[in-house]
Coordinates of C-alpha atoms in Angstrom, one line a residue:
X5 CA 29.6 20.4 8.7
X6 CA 26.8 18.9 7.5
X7 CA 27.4 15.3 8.5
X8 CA 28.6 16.9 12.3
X9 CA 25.1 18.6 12.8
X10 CA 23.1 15.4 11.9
X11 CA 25.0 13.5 14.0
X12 CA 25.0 15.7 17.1
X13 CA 20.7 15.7 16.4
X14 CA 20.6 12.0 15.6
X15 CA 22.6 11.9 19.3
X16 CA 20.3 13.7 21.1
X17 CA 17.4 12.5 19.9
X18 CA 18.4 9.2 21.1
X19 CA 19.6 10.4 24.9
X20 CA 16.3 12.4 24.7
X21 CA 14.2 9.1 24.1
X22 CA 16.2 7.3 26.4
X23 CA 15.1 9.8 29.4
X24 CA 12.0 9.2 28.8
X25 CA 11.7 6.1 29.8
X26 CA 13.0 6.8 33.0
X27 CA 10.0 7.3 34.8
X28 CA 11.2 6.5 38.7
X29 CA 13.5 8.3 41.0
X30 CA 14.6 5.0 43.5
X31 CA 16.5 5.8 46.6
X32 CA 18.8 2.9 48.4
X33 CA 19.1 3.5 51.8
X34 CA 22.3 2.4 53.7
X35 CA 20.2 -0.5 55.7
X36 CA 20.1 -2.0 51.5
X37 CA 16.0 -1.1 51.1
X38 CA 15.3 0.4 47.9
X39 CA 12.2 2.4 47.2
X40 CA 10.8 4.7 44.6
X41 CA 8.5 7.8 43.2
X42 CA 7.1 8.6 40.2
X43 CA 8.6 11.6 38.2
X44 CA 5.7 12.7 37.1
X45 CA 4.9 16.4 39.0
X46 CA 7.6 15.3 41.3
X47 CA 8.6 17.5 44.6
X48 CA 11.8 17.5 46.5
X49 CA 12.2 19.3 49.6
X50 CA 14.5 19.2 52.7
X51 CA 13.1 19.2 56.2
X52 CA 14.4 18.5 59.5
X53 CA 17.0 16.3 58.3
X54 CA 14.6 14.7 56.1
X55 CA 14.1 14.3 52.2
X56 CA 10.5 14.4 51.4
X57 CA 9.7 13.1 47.9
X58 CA 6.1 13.9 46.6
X59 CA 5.0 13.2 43.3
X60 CA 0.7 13.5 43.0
X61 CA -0.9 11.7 46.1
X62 CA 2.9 9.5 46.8
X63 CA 4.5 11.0 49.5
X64 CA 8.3 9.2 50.7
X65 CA 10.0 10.7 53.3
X66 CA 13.6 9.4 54.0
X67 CA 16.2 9.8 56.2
X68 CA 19.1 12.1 54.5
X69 CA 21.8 10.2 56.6
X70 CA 20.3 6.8 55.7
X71 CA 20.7 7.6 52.0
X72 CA 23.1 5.7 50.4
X73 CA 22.5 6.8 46.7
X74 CA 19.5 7.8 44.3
X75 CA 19.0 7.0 40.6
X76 CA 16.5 7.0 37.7
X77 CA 14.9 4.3 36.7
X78 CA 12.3 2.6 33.9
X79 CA 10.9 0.5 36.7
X80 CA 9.3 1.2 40.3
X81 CA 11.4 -0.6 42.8
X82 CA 10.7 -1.5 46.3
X83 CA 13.2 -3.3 48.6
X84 CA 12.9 -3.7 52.1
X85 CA 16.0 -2.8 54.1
X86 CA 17.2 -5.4 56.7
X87 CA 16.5 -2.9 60.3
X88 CA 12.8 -3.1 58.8
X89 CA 12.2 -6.9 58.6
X90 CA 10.0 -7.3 61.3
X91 CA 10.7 -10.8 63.1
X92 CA 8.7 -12.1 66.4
X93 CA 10.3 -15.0 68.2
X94 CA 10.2 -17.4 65.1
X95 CA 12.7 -15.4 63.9
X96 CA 13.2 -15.5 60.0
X97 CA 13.7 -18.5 57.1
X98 CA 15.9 -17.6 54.2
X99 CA 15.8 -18.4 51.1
X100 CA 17.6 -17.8 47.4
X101 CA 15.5 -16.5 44.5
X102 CA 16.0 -19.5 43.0
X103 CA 14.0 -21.6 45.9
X104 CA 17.1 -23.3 47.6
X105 CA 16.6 -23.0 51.5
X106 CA 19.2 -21.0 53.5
X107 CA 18.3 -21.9 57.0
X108 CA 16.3 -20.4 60.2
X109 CA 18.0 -17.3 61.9
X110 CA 17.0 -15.1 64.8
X111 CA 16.9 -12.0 62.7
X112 CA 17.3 -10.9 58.8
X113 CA 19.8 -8.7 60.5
X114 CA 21.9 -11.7 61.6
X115 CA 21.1 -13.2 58.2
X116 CA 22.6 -10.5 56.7
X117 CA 25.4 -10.5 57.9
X118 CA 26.1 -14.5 57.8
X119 CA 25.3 -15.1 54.3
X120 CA 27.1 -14.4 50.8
X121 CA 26.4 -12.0 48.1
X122 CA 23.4 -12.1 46.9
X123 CA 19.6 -11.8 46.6
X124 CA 17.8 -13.7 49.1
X125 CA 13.7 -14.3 50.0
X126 CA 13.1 -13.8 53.7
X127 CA 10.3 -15.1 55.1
X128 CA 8.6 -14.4 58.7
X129 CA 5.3 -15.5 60.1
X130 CA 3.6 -12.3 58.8
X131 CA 5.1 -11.4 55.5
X132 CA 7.8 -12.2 52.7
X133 CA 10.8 -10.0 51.7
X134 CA 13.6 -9.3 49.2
X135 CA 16.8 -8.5 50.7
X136 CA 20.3 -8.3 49.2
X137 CA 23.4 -8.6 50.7
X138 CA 26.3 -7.0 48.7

């Protein structure tokens, strides 16, 4: 009995320890951005059709339809979805993380759907993003 009770503390302990490092809620929107909160004095409520995250002077309000799925994580992740790439008439160069160059497309939408699984660097006149394409 003993031996059980140990083990059941010894268990715990660890799930306990593990927890703790979790220090990000990240949310994946269906558009495949991901972006996250802290945990720390974190706020959840439901407005208008809206989930509004605040955690301290963060504030993230999503979409509840464009939600796709939500998680805990050691790490603060931020992924910019595909209908956010801005692109002007340049359009958009793709790339792989590993540096290999995709090709020129009108949009990162278009990319998107053209191009294999993967994580891919998009780059527009303005700014660089990650985008994956599952």
């Amino acid at each position: 009995m003993k031996k059980l009770i140990l083990t059941l503390l010894l268990v715990t302990g660890i799930v306990t320890t593990k927890a703790d490092n979790l220090q990000y809620l990240v949310f994946e929107t269906l558009t495949g951005g991901s972006q996250s909160i802290g945990i720390d004095g974190l706020d959840l409520k439901f407005v208008d059709g809206n989930l509004v995250a605040t955690s301290g002077d963060e504030t993230l309000e999503l979409a509840l339809a464009e939600i796709a799925k939500m998680y805990f994580s050691a790490e603060s992740v931020i992924v910019d979805g595909v209908a956010e790439i801005k692109t002007d008439n340049n359009g958009v160069e793709i790339y792989t993380v590993s540096g290999i160059y995709c090709g020129r497309f009108a949009s990162a939408g278009e990319a998107h759907s053209l191009l294999g699984k993967g994580i891919y660097v998009v780059k527009t006149s303005g700014k660089t993003y990650k985008m994956t394409v599952k």
